[in-house]
GROMACS .gro file of C-alpha atoms in nm:
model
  149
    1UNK     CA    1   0.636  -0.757   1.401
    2UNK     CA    2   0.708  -0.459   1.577
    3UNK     CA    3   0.799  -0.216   1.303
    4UNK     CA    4   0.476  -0.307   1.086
    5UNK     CA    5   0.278  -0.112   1.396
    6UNK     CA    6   0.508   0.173   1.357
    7UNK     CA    7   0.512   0.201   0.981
    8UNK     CA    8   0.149   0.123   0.992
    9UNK     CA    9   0.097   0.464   1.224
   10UNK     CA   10   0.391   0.635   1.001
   11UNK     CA   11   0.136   0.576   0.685
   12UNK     CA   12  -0.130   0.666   0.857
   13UNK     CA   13  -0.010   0.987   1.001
   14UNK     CA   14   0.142   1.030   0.648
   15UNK     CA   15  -0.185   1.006   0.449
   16UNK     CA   16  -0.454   1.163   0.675
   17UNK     CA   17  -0.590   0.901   0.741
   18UNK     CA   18  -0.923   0.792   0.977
   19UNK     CA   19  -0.900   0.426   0.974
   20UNK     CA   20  -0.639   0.174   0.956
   21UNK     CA   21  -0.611  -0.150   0.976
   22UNK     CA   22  -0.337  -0.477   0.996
   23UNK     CA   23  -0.454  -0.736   0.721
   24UNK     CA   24  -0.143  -1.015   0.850
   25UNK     CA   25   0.162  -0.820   0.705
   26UNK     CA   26  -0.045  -0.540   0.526
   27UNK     CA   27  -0.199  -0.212   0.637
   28UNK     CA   28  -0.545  -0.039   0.465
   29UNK     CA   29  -0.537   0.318   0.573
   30UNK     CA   30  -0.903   0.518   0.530
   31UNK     CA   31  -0.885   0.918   0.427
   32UNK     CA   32  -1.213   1.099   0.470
   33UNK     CA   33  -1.299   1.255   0.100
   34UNK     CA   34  -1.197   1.559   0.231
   35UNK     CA   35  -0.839   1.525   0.228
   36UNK     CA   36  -0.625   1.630  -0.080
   37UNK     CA   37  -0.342   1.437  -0.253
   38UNK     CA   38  -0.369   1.128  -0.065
   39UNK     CA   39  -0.218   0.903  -0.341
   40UNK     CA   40   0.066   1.111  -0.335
   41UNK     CA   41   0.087   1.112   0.028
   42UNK     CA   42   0.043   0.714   0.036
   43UNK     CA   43   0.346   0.682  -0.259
   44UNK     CA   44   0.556   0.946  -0.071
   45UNK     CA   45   0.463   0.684   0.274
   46UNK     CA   46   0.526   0.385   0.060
   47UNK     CA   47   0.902   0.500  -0.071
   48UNK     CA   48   0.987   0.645   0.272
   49UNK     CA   49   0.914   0.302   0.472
   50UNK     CA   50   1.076   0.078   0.182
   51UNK     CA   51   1.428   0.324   0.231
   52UNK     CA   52   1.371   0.346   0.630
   53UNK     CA   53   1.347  -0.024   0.590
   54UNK     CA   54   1.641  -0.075   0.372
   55UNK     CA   55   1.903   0.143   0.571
   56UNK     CA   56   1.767   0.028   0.940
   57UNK     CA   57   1.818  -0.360   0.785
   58UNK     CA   58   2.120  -0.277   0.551
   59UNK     CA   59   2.414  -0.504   0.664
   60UNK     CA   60   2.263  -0.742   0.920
   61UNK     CA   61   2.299  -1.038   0.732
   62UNK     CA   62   1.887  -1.076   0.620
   63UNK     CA   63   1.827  -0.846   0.374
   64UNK     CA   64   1.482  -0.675   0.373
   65UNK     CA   65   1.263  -0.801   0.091
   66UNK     CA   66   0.933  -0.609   0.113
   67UNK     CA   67   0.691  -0.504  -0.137
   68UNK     CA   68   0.447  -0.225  -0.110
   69UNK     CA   69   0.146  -0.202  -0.333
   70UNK     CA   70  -0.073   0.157  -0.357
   71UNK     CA   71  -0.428   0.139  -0.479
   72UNK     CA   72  -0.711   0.390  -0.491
   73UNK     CA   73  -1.084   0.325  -0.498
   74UNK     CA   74  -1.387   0.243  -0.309
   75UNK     CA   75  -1.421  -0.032  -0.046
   76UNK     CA   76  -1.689  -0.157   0.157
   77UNK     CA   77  -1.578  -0.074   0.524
   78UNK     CA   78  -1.795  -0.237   0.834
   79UNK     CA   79  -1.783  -0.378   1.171
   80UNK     CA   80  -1.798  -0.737   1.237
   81UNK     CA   81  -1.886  -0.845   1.568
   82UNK     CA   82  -1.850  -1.207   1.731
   83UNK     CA   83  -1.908  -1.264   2.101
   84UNK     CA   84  -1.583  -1.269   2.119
   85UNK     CA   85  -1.435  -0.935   1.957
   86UNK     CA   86  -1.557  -0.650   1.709
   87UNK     CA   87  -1.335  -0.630   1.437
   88UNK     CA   88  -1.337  -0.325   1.159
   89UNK     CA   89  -1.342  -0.523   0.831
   90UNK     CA   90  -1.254  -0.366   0.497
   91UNK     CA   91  -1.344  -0.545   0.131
   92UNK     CA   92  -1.355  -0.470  -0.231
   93UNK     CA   93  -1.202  -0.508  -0.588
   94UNK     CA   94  -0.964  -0.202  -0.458
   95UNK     CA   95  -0.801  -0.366  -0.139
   96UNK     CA   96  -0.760  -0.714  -0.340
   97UNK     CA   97  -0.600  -0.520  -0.587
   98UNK     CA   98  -0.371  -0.308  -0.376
   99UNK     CA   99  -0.301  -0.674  -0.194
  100UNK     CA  100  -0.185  -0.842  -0.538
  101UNK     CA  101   0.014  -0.518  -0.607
  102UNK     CA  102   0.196  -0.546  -0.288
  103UNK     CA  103   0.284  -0.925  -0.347
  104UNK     CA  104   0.382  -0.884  -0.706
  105UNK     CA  105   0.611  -0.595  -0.574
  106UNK     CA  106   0.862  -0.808  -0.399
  107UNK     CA  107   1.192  -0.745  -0.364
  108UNK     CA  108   1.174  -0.376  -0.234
  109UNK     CA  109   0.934  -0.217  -0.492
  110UNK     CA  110   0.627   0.013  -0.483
  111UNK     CA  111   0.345  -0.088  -0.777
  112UNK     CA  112   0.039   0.133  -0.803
  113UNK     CA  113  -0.312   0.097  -0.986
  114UNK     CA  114  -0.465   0.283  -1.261
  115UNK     CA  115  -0.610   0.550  -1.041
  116UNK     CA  116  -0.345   0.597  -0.853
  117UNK     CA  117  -0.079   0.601  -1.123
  118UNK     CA  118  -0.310   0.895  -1.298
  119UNK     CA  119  -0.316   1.099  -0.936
  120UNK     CA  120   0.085   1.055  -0.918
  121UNK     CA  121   0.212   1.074  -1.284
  122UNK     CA  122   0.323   1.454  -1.268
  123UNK     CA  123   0.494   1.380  -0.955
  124UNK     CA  124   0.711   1.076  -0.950
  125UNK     CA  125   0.924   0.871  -1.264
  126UNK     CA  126   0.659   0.583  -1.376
  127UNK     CA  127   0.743   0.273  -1.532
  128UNK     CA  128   0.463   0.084  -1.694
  129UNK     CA  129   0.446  -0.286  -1.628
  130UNK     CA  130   0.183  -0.307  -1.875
  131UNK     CA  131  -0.198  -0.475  -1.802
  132UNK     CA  132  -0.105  -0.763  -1.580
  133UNK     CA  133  -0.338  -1.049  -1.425
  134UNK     CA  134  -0.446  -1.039  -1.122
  135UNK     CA  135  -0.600  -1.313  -0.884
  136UNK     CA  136  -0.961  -1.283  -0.802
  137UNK     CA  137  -1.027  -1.056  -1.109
  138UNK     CA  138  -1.162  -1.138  -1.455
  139UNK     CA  139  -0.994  -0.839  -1.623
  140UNK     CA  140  -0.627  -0.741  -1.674
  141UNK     CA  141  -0.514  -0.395  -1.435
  142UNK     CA  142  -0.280  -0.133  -1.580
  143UNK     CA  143   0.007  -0.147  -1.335
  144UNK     CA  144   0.322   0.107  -1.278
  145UNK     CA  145   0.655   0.079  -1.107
  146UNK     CA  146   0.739   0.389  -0.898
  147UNK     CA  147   1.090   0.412  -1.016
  148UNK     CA  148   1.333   0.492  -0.717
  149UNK     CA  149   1.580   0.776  -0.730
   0.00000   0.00000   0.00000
């Protein structure tokens, strides 16, 4: 819908970043490895859209039930072109990851990964979920809860 462009640029704009791109409901946003703090910038992003969310929603009879999962890592990143369109494409163990996160996140919480958690841990309150298992993966991933002030 409308408001996933707009938070989608808002992230973006947010994290530095070069790329971005709509999976269905979710957003991958690329940061050139130049660019400082970006997990903290892409937490900061996350809690900011889940409250914008919240208050612009708050009242009108379908609550907002979002989740919004942060992970940090390599990905493979590469064109695919049809004769129909070119399409940026985006694939790894990090975006499935951040993709489980942000389904397991539901209703109205922001989960990070293990290299995210140890960018962010000075910075926000943490609440370990503890190794859970995730889809697509043969070993367990240290998740956290970005506890909300």
């Amino acid at each position: 819908f409308e408001a996933t462009e707009e938070m989608l640029a808002y992230l973006m704009n947010r994290a530095q970043g070069a790329s971005r791109k709509l999976l269905g409901p979710r957003a991958v946003v690329g940061v050139p490895s130049g660019i400082t703090n970006v997990e903290i910038r892409a937490v900061e992003a996350g809690l900011q859209m889940l409250g914008k969310l919240e208050k612009d929603f708050h009242g009108e009879g379908n609550p907002i039930t979002i989740g919004v999962g942060v992970n940090t890592g390599p990905v493979m990143a590469g064109y695919v072109v049809t004769h129909e369109r070119v399409e940026l494409s985006i694939l790894g163990d990090t975006v499935n990851v951040a993709s489980r996160l942000e389904g397991l996140a539901r209703p109205n919480r922001l989960l990070i990964g293990p290299q995210t958690c140890e960018a962010v841990k000075e910075r926000f309150a943490l609440r370990s979920l503890g190794p859970l298992e995730i889809r697509g993966r043969t070993e367990t991933v240290q998740v956290h809860e970005v506890v909300r002030m």
